[in-house]
Amino acid sequence: MFRTAVRNVLAHKARLLMTVLAVMLGVAFVSGTLVFTDTLGNAFRNQSAKNYDKVAVAVTTWAERGDEETPAVDEATLKKIEDLDGVAEATGRVSGFAGVADPDGKLIGNGWSNTGSNYSPGTDGKDAQYTFTEGTGPVKAGQIALDKETANKGEYRVGAPVRVATNGPVKEYTLSGVFTTEDGAVNAGGSLVLFDTEVAQQLYLRPGQFSDVTVTAAAGASDQRLLDAVKPLLPENAEAKTGAALADEEAEMTESGLKSLNSMLLAFAAIALFVGVFLIANTFTMLIAQRTKELALMRAVGASRRQVKRAILLEAGVVGLIASVTGFLLGVGLATGLRSAMGMFGGKIPAGPLVVSPTAVASAFAVGVLITVFAAWLPARRAAKIPPVAAMSSVHAVATTKSLVVRNSFGAVITLIGSALIVAGAAQGDENGRWLLGGGAFLALIGVIVLIPLLSRPVIALARPLLRRLFGVSGKLAAQNAVRNPRRTGATASALAIGLTLVTGISVLGVTLGQAIDKMTTDNIRADYMVSMASGDSLDESALAALRKADGVAAATPQRAVWLTAGKGGVSASGVTPGDVEKVFNLKVVSGSLSSLKDGEIAVDRKTAKSHGWKTGDSVPVTFDDEKKETLKVGALYEGNEFLSPVLIPEDIVDPHESVADIREVWLTMDGGQSAANEKAVIDALGDNPAMSVMDRQGIRDMFGGFINTALNIMYALLAMALVIAVLGVVNTLAMSVFERQQEIGMLRAIGLDRRRVKRMIRLEAVVISLFGAVVGVGLGTFLGWAIGKSLSASIPGYALVIPWDRLALFLVLAGLVGVLASLWPARSGAKLNMLTAIKTE
């Protein structure tokens, strides 16, 4: 039976080609993901080990600029650490944000990974953490050094002036040297600026103090003993660990992040393989139908049902093995390509070999073979039931209408249960509701797939009059052919339906959330511009002062982050400018007046006031972060604004309680509104600082809604694999259907249907099947998109369902185009059949 199985695979290799391609793509997705994440994990683990290779002990404090309460490591303590037995060297570090512009004045890097630190030469005059390729490290106040990537992007050479932005005004320094580093921020596409130690301390902490210390051991010294000796010298709350422990922690964090990426990519691989199951099952079902006589003869000459079933499953195993080998090789190539692509898009991956683990190999082959055998199991079971007497007939066994009754009943029950769970989950809305929704979505999808053969007849019947009217005989025959075998049509349409269900659901949810965010931005903001740091850090007070003096500024208010302890617990507040805050934000007053802010009173949003039992006129005792207490009067209640904290407090009340203002943004209203001249005035007031972002209203809307579009595009790209497999399914079904109907096509040719109309008939059949699957997928996807959005609506202000009719129409058009493209080869093959040869074919 094994030899028979292999011979059958070789005999039907052309017909099994699409199956091999579908499994190959799924296996490539799985193996590529595993090899890619294993390679990244290994590279970052090696980088962590290399970074901490010479570090015996690392000390970390949580001291920050402006925070006088949290102790740091002073120079006296650093000297004590250096004097310990077994210490070769102790290096103090401070760090923070520093940005450098490219030749166009744009920030090099993405903000959060733009770092500044201090150059700390040892007794040999060098800093062991950096290798200089040009020049030397900065040794005086007016010098800096840049990492090689940043220097190249900015086209900077040693001796050239470089404008560097920190949280305050831009300053110009002279480039003293260019270095290479394994720093994680630089590898992530950011930049690293090295300052002289005294300058870095003034910028990021306090003169004479360090936030971090690295200790290098002398030959033969124990890291653990040094750790024990260093700990008693450290200030309160400082943390010390060995370099090996930090390397392990960093490696664990990397692996944790890669696990999330791994899980996401494997989930999409599972979707692609799930779609592939329908293609495989369809292929083996049609092959068995075409080989009814052969299988019956095998039974007649003594083959048992088990042997027939085993032979079919062996064929599937051979197909899965071939697909697994090619898919695995393709996956390795895909992983290599992804690694190169990350480098092209600015993500620098540490050097290291391509890692092909036994797990990746075993998973690829297990997935490929098992999925193929699983998909072929039901067709093999049906094949085993073919009676020997079937060998006396030349008529292929076909599924009866009666055989669909149990399937349809089961599908209807599953669909109803799933739909009920989806509605219940959408109405409940909390975490339990989302679990209900997820389970219901799975059941509804399975139920619809089971019901698709039943749905095919009435849905396609709706299109039959239009096809007959527009395309005559070809259209009529195409509609009839599409429903001739409901199981086959259903299996083919299911693949497209699954893909489009996910794509449509994501689109409906994404567009709905995008509109809600856009509406939130439009309804809550009156400002013309928002100024913030590209790094996400706080703005310096000098930036706020400069903006208030800028030409054309009619109103300017900061959004200062403040934390108050009041009433039942803590509450966040926004330090704002009285009189200006209502000019830059839309604030709907419920009671009292916002003008009370000028009198030193506070404004509270209605929901927060209700939860604390406050009302206009109440005096509220509060405690600031410096633990000083004040009693503040509630002067107004207003409807909440998503861009402000629940409590508005005049900034002059906050000033005495903060040594450094935590200014998250500055909002501006300009005379004459938005204009190129006003925007230039704002930029000029900031000293053309590349680290400070100036956004107009559209930019603000794009910032808050942009991640939705980015996420949608990523989802579309990852689901593309499933849709490609669905297209292969349509091609496969049509090709094998044409092979089955050779005699019928020959007869049609003989009675006058020319080649052009034969092509049209097959092409229309493909379009009908594709559109049928698309309609089912779009309908179910819209329902799921509504349900998921409904479950989230309580936490999304201004939520309202938005159905993207343009995108849904595009999906249907693309589905029709898929049908046309998928039919090219089968239609051409059918039209080229010799009518006399075809008529004689059994």
Coordinates of N, CA and C in Angstrom, one line a residue, residues 119-290:
Y119 N 31.4 60.9 29.0 CA 32.6 60.2 28.7 C 33.5 60.1 29.9
S120 N 33.9 58.9 30.4 CA 34.6 58.8 31.6 C 35.9 58.0 31.4
P121 N 37.0 58.8 31.0 CA 38.3 58.1 30.8 C 38.9 57.5 32.1
G122 N 39.5 56.3 31.9 CA 40.2 55.7 33.1 C 41.6 56.2 33.2
T123 N 42.5 55.5 33.9 CA 43.8 55.9 34.1 C 44.6 55.9 32.8
D124 N 44.2 55.1 31.8 CA 44.9 55.1 30.5 C 44.4 56.2 29.6
G125 N 43.4 57.0 30.1 CA 42.9 58.1 29.2 C 41.8 57.7 28.3
K126 N 41.3 56.4 28.4 CA 40.3 55.9 27.5 C 39.1 55.4 28.3
D127 N 37.9 55.5 27.7 CA 36.7 54.9 28.3 C 36.5 53.5 27.6
A128 N 36.6 52.5 28.4 CA 36.6 51.1 27.8 C 35.3 50.8 27.2
Q129 N 34.2 51.5 27.4 CA 32.9 51.2 26.9 C 32.8 51.6 25.4
Y130 N 33.7 52.5 25.0 CA 33.6 53.0 23.6 C 34.9 52.8 22.8
T131 N 34.8 52.5 21.6 CA 36.0 52.4 20.7 C 35.9 53.5 19.7
F132 N 36.9 54.4 19.7 CA 36.9 55.5 18.8 C 37.5 55.2 17.5
T133 N 36.8 55.5 16.4 CA 37.3 55.3 15.0 C 37.9 56.6 14.5
E134 N 37.5 57.7 15.0 CA 38.0 59.1 14.7 C 38.1 59.9 15.9
G135 N 39.1 60.7 16.0 CA 39.3 61.7 17.1 C 39.3 61.0 18.5
T136 N 38.9 61.8 19.5 CA 39.0 61.4 20.9 C 37.7 61.7 21.6
G137 N 37.6 61.3 22.9 CA 36.4 61.6 23.7 C 36.5 63.1 24.1
P138 N 35.3 63.6 24.5 CA 35.2 65.0 25.0 C 35.9 65.2 26.3
V139 N 36.7 66.2 26.5 CA 37.5 66.4 27.7 C 37.2 67.8 28.3
K140 N 36.4 68.6 27.6 CA 36.0 69.9 28.1 C 34.6 70.3 27.8
A141 N 34.1 71.4 28.3 CA 32.7 71.7 28.3 C 32.2 71.8 26.9
G142 N 32.9 72.3 25.9 CA 32.4 72.6 24.6 C 32.5 71.5 23.6
Q143 N 32.8 70.3 24.1 CA 33.0 69.1 23.2 C 32.0 68.0 23.4
I144 N 31.7 67.3 22.3 CA 30.9 66.1 22.4 C 31.5 65.0 21.5
A145 N 31.1 63.8 21.6 CA 31.4 62.7 20.7 C 30.1 62.0 20.3
L146 N 30.1 61.5 19.1 CA 28.9 60.9 18.5 C 29.2 59.4 18.1
D147 N 28.1 58.6 18.2 CA 28.3 57.3 17.7 C 28.4 57.3 16.2
K148 N 29.0 56.3 15.6 CA 29.3 56.3 14.2 C 28.1 56.5 13.3
E149 N 27.0 55.8 13.6 CA 25.8 55.8 12.8 C 25.2 57.2 12.7
T150 N 25.1 57.9 13.9 CA 24.6 59.2 14.0 C 25.5 60.2 13.2
A151 N 26.8 60.1 13.4 CA 27.7 61.0 12.7 C 27.5 60.8 11.2
N152 N 27.4 59.6 10.7 CA 27.2 59.4 9.3 C 25.8 60.0 8.8
K153 N 24.8 59.7 9.5 CA 23.4 60.2 9.1 C 23.4 61.8 9.1
G154 N 24.1 62.4 10.1 CA 24.2 63.8 10.2 C 25.2 64.5 9.3
E155 N 26.1 63.6 8.7 CA 27.2 64.1 7.9 C 28.1 65.0 8.7
Y156 N 28.4 64.6 9.9 CA 29.3 65.3 10.8 C 30.7 64.8 10.7
R157 N 31.7 65.6 10.8 CA 33.1 65.2 10.8 C 33.8 65.8 12.0
V158 N 34.8 65.2 12.5 CA 35.6 65.7 13.7 C 36.0 67.2 13.5
G159 N 35.7 68.0 14.5 CA 36.0 69.4 14.4 C 34.8 70.3 14.0
A160 N 33.7 69.6 13.5 CA 32.6 70.4 13.0 C 31.7 70.8 14.1
P161 N 30.9 71.9 14.0 CA 29.9 72.2 15.1 C 28.7 71.3 15.0
V162 N 28.2 71.0 16.1 CA 27.0 70.1 16.2 C 26.0 70.7 17.2
R163 N 24.8 70.9 16.7 CA 23.7 71.5 17.6 C 23.0 70.3 18.3
V164 N 23.1 70.3 19.6 CA 22.5 69.2 20.4 C 21.4 69.7 21.2
A165 N 20.3 69.0 21.2 CA 19.1 69.3 21.9 C 18.9 68.4 23.1
T166 N 18.7 69.0 24.3 CA 18.3 68.3 25.5 C 16.9 68.8 25.8
N167 N 16.5 68.7 27.1 CA 15.1 69.2 27.4 C 15.0 70.7 27.3
G168 N 16.2 71.4 27.4 CA 16.2 72.9 27.3 C 16.5 73.4 25.9
P169 N 17.1 74.6 25.9 CA 17.4 75.2 24.6 C 18.5 74.4 23.9
V170 N 18.6 74.5 22.6 CA 19.6 73.9 21.8 C 21.0 74.6 22.0
K171 N 22.0 73.7 22.2 CA 23.4 74.3 22.3 C 24.3 73.7 21.3
E172 N 25.3 74.5 20.9 CA 26.2 74.1 19.9 C 27.5 73.6 20.6
Y173 N 28.0 72.4 20.1 CA 29.2 71.8 20.6 C 30.2 71.5 19.4
T174 N 31.4 71.3 19.7 CA 32.4 70.9 18.7 C 32.6 69.3 18.8
L175 N 32.5 68.7 17.7 CA 32.6 67.2 17.6 C 34.1 66.8 17.8
S176 N 34.4 66.1 18.9 CA 35.8 65.8 19.2 C 36.1 64.4 18.7
G177 N 35.1 63.5 18.5 CA 35.4 62.1 18.1 C 34.2 61.4 17.7
V178 N 34.4 60.2 17.0 CA 33.3 59.3 16.6 C 33.7 57.9 17.1
F179 N 32.7 57.2 17.6 CA 33.0 56.0 18.3 C 32.0 54.9 17.8
T180 N 32.3 53.6 18.1 CA 31.3 52.5 17.9 C 31.0 52.0 19.3
T181 N 29.8 51.4 19.4 CA 29.3 50.9 20.6 C 28.2 49.9 20.4
E182 N 28.0 49.0 21.4 CA 27.0 48.0 21.4 C 25.8 48.5 22.2
D183 N 25.7 49.8 22.5 CA 24.6 50.3 23.3 C 23.2 49.9 22.7
G184 N 22.3 49.5 23.5 CA 21.0 49.0 23.0 C 20.2 50.1 22.3
A185 N 20.3 51.4 22.8 CA 19.6 52.5 22.2 C 20.0 52.7 20.8
V186 N 21.3 52.7 20.6 CA 21.9 52.9 19.2 C 21.5 51.7 18.3
N187 N 21.5 50.5 18.8 CA 21.0 49.3 18.0 C 19.6 49.4 17.7
A188 N 18.8 50.1 18.5 CA 17.4 50.3 18.2 C 17.1 51.4 17.2
G189 N 18.2 52.0 16.6 CA 18.0 53.1 15.7 C 18.1 54.5 16.2
G190 N 18.5 54.6 17.5 CA 18.7 55.9 18.2 C 20.0 56.4 18.0
S191 N 20.4 57.3 18.9 CA 21.7 58.0 18.9 C 22.3 58.1 20.3
L192 N 23.6 58.3 20.3 CA 24.3 58.4 21.6 C 25.2 59.6 21.5
V193 N 25.1 60.6 22.4 CA 25.9 61.7 22.5 C 26.7 61.6 23.8
L194 N 28.0 61.7 23.7 CA 28.9 61.7 24.9 C 29.3 63.2 25.3
F195 N 29.1 63.6 26.5 CA 29.6 64.9 27.0 C 30.7 64.7 28.0
D196 N 31.4 65.8 28.2 CA 32.3 65.8 29.4 C 31.5 65.5 30.6
T197 N 32.1 64.8 31.6 CA 31.4 64.4 32.8 C 30.7 65.5 33.5
E198 N 31.4 66.7 33.7 CA 30.8 67.8 34.5 C 29.6 68.3 33.7
V199 N 29.7 68.4 32.4 CA 28.6 68.9 31.6 C 27.4 68.0 31.7
A200 N 27.6 66.7 31.6 CA 26.6 65.7 31.7 C 25.9 65.7 33.1
Q201 N 26.7 65.9 34.1 CA 26.1 66.0 35.5 C 25.2 67.2 35.6
Q202 N 25.6 68.3 35.0 CA 24.7 69.5 35.1 C 23.5 69.3 34.3
L203 N 23.6 68.6 33.1 CA 22.4 68.4 32.3 C 21.4 67.4 32.9
Y204 N 21.9 66.3 33.5 CA 21.0 65.2 33.8 C 20.9 64.9 35.3
L205 N 21.7 65.5 36.1 CA 21.5 65.2 37.6 C 21.9 66.4 38.4
R206 N 23.0 66.3 39.1 CA 23.6 67.3 40.0 C 25.1 67.3 39.9
P207 N 25.7 68.5 40.0 CA 27.2 68.5 40.0 C 27.8 67.5 41.0
G208 N 28.8 66.8 40.5 CA 29.5 65.9 41.4 C 28.8 64.6 41.8
Q209 N 27.7 64.3 41.1 CA 27.0 63.1 41.5 C 26.7 62.2 40.2
F210 N 26.6 60.9 40.5 CA 26.3 59.9 39.4 C 25.1 59.1 39.7
S211 N 24.4 58.8 38.7 CA 23.2 57.9 38.9 C 23.5 56.4 38.8
D212 N 24.6 56.1 38.1 CA 25.0 54.7 38.0 C 26.5 54.5 38.1
V213 N 26.9 53.4 38.5 CA 28.4 53.1 38.6 C 28.6 51.6 38.1
T214 N 29.7 51.5 37.3 CA 30.1 50.1 36.9 C 31.5 49.9 37.5
V215 N 31.6 48.7 38.0 CA 32.9 48.3 38.7 C 33.5 47.2 37.9
T216 N 34.8 47.4 37.6 CA 35.6 46.3 36.9 C 36.5 45.7 38.0
A217 N 36.6 44.3 37.9 CA 37.4 43.6 38.9 C 38.8 43.4 38.5
A218 N 39.7 43.4 39.5 CA 41.1 43.1 39.2 C 41.2 41.6 38.9
A219 N 42.3 41.2 38.4 CA 42.5 39.8 38.0 C 42.4 38.9 39.3
G220 N 41.6 37.9 39.2 CA 41.4 36.9 40.3 C 40.4 37.3 41.4
A221 N 39.8 38.5 41.3 CA 38.8 39.0 42.2 C 37.5 38.3 42.0
S222 N 36.8 38.0 43.0 CA 35.4 37.4 42.9 C 34.4 38.5 42.8
D223 N 33.5 38.4 41.8 CA 32.4 39.3 41.6 C 31.5 39.4 42.8
Q224 N 31.2 38.2 43.3 CA 30.3 38.2 44.5 C 30.9 38.9 45.7
R225 N 32.2 38.7 45.9 CA 32.8 39.4 47.1 C 32.8 40.9 46.9
L226 N 33.1 41.3 45.6 CA 33.0 42.8 45.4 C 31.6 43.3 45.6
L227 N 30.6 42.6 45.2 CA 29.2 43.0 45.4 C 29.0 43.2 46.9
D228 N 29.4 42.2 47.7 CA 29.2 42.3 49.1 C 29.9 43.5 49.7
A229 N 31.1 43.8 49.2 CA 31.9 44.9 49.7 C 31.3 46.3 49.3
V230 N 30.7 46.3 48.1 CA 30.2 47.6 47.5 C 28.9 48.0 48.2
K231 N 28.0 47.0 48.5 CA 26.7 47.3 49.0 C 26.7 48.2 50.2
P232 N 27.5 48.0 51.2 CA 27.4 48.9 52.4 C 27.8 50.3 52.2
L233 N 28.5 50.6 51.1 CA 28.9 52.0 50.7 C 27.9 52.8 50.0
L234 N 26.8 52.1 49.6 CA 25.9 52.8 48.7 C 24.8 53.6 49.5
P235 N 24.2 54.6 48.9 CA 23.2 55.4 49.5 C 21.9 54.5 49.6
E236 N 20.9 55.0 50.3 CA 19.6 54.3 50.5 C 18.9 54.2 49.1
N237 N 18.3 53.0 49.0 CA 17.5 52.7 47.8 C 18.4 52.4 46.5
A238 N 19.7 52.5 46.6 CA 20.5 52.1 45.5 C 20.5 50.6 45.3
E239 N 20.6 50.1 44.1 CA 20.6 48.7 43.8 C 21.9 48.3 43.2
A240 N 22.5 47.2 43.7 CA 23.7 46.7 43.1 C 23.6 45.2 42.7
K241 N 24.1 44.8 41.6 CA 24.1 43.5 41.1 C 25.3 43.1 40.3
T242 N 25.6 41.8 40.2 CA 26.8 41.5 39.5 C 26.5 41.6 38.0
G243 N 27.6 41.8 37.2 CA 27.4 41.9 35.7 C 26.7 40.7 35.1
A244 N 27.1 39.5 35.6 CA 26.5 38.3 35.1 C 25.0 38.3 35.4
A245 N 24.6 38.7 36.6 CA 23.1 38.7 36.9 C 22.4 39.7 36.0
L246 N 23.0 40.9 35.7 CA 22.4 41.9 34.9 C 22.3 41.3 33.4
A247 N 23.3 40.7 33.0 CA 23.3 40.1 31.6 C 22.1 39.1 31.5
D248 N 21.9 38.3 32.6 CA 20.9 37.3 32.5 C 19.5 37.9 32.6
E249 N 19.4 39.0 33.4 CA 18.1 39.7 33.4 C 17.7 40.4 32.1
E250 N 18.8 41.0 31.5 CA 18.5 41.6 30.2 C 18.2 40.6 29.1
A251 N 18.8 39.4 29.2 CA 18.5 38.3 28.2 C 17.1 37.8 28.4
E252 N 16.6 37.7 29.7 CA 15.3 37.3 30.0 C 14.2 38.3 29.5
M253 N 14.6 39.6 29.7 CA 13.6 40.6 29.2 C 13.5 40.6 27.6
T254 N 14.6 40.3 27.0 CA 14.6 40.2 25.5 C 13.8 39.0 25.1
E255 N 14.0 37.9 25.8 CA 13.2 36.7 25.5 C 11.8 36.9 25.7
S256 N 11.4 37.6 26.8 CA 10.0 37.9 27.1 C 9.4 38.7 25.9
G257 N 10.1 39.7 25.5 CA 9.6 40.5 24.4 C 9.5 39.7 23.1
L258 N 10.4 38.8 22.8 CA 10.4 38.0 21.6 C 9.3 37.0 21.7
K259 N 8.9 36.5 22.9 CA 7.8 35.6 23.0 C 6.5 36.2 22.5
S260 N 6.3 37.4 22.9 CA 5.1 38.1 22.4 C 5.1 38.2 20.9
L261 N 6.2 38.6 20.3 CA 6.3 38.6 18.8 C 6.1 37.2 18.2
N262 N 6.7 36.3 18.9 CA 6.6 34.9 18.4 C 5.2 34.4 18.4
S263 N 4.5 34.7 19.5 CA 3.1 34.3 19.7 C 2.2 34.9 18.6
M264 N 2.4 36.2 18.4 CA 1.6 36.9 17.4 C 1.8 36.4 16.0
L265 N 3.1 36.2 15.6 CA 3.3 35.6 14.3 C 2.8 34.2 14.1
L266 N 3.0 33.4 15.1 CA 2.5 32.0 15.1 C 1.0 32.0 15.0
A267 N 0.3 32.9 15.6 CA -1.1 33.0 15.5 C -1.6 33.2 14.1
F268 N -0.9 34.1 13.4 CA -1.2 34.3 12.0 C -0.8 33.1 11.1
A269 N 0.2 32.4 11.5 CA 0.6 31.2 10.8 C -0.5 30.2 11.0
A270 N -1.0 30.1 12.2 CA -2.1 29.1 12.4 C -3.3 29.4 11.6
I271 N -3.6 30.7 11.4 CA -4.8 31.1 10.6 C -4.5 30.7 9.1
A272 N -3.3 30.9 8.6 CA -3.0 30.5 7.3 C -3.1 29.0 7.1
L273 N -2.6 28.2 8.1 CA -2.7 26.8 8.0 C -4.2 26.3 8.1
F274 N -5.0 27.0 8.9 CA -6.4 26.7 9.1 C -7.1 26.8 7.7
V275 N -6.7 27.9 7.0 CA -7.3 28.1 5.7 C -6.8 27.0 4.8
G276 N -5.5 26.6 4.9 CA -5.0 25.6 4.1 C -5.7 24.2 4.2
V277 N -6.2 24.0 5.4 CA -6.9 22.7 5.7 C -8.1 22.5 4.7
F278 N -8.8 23.6 4.4 CA -9.9 23.5 3.4 C -9.4 23.1 2.0
L279 N -8.3 23.7 1.6 CA -7.7 23.4 0.3 C -7.3 22.0 0.2
I280 N -6.6 21.5 1.3 CA -6.2 20.1 1.3 C -7.3 19.1 1.3
A281 N -8.3 19.4 2.1 CA -9.5 18.5 2.2 C -10.2 18.5 0.9
N282 N -10.3 19.7 0.2 CA -11.0 19.8 -1.1 C -10.3 18.9 -2.1
T283 N -8.9 19.1 -2.1 CA -8.1 18.4 -3.1 C -8.3 16.9 -3.0
F284 N -8.2 16.3 -1.8 CA -8.3 14.9 -1.6 C -9.7 14.4 -1.8
T285 N -10.7 15.2 -1.5 CA -12.1 14.9 -1.8 C -12.3 14.7 -3.3
M286 N -11.8 15.6 -4.1 CA -11.9 15.6 -5.5 C -11.1 14.4 -6.1
L287 N -9.9 14.2 -5.6 CA -9.1 13.1 -6.1 C -9.8 11.8 -5.9
I288 N -10.3 11.6 -4.7 CA -11.0 10.4 -4.4 C -12.3 10.2 -5.2
A289 N -13.0 11.3 -5.5 CA -14.2 11.2 -6.3 C -13.8 10.8 -7.7
Q290 N -12.6 11.3 -8.2 CA -12.2 10.9 -9.6 C -11.6 9.5 -9.6

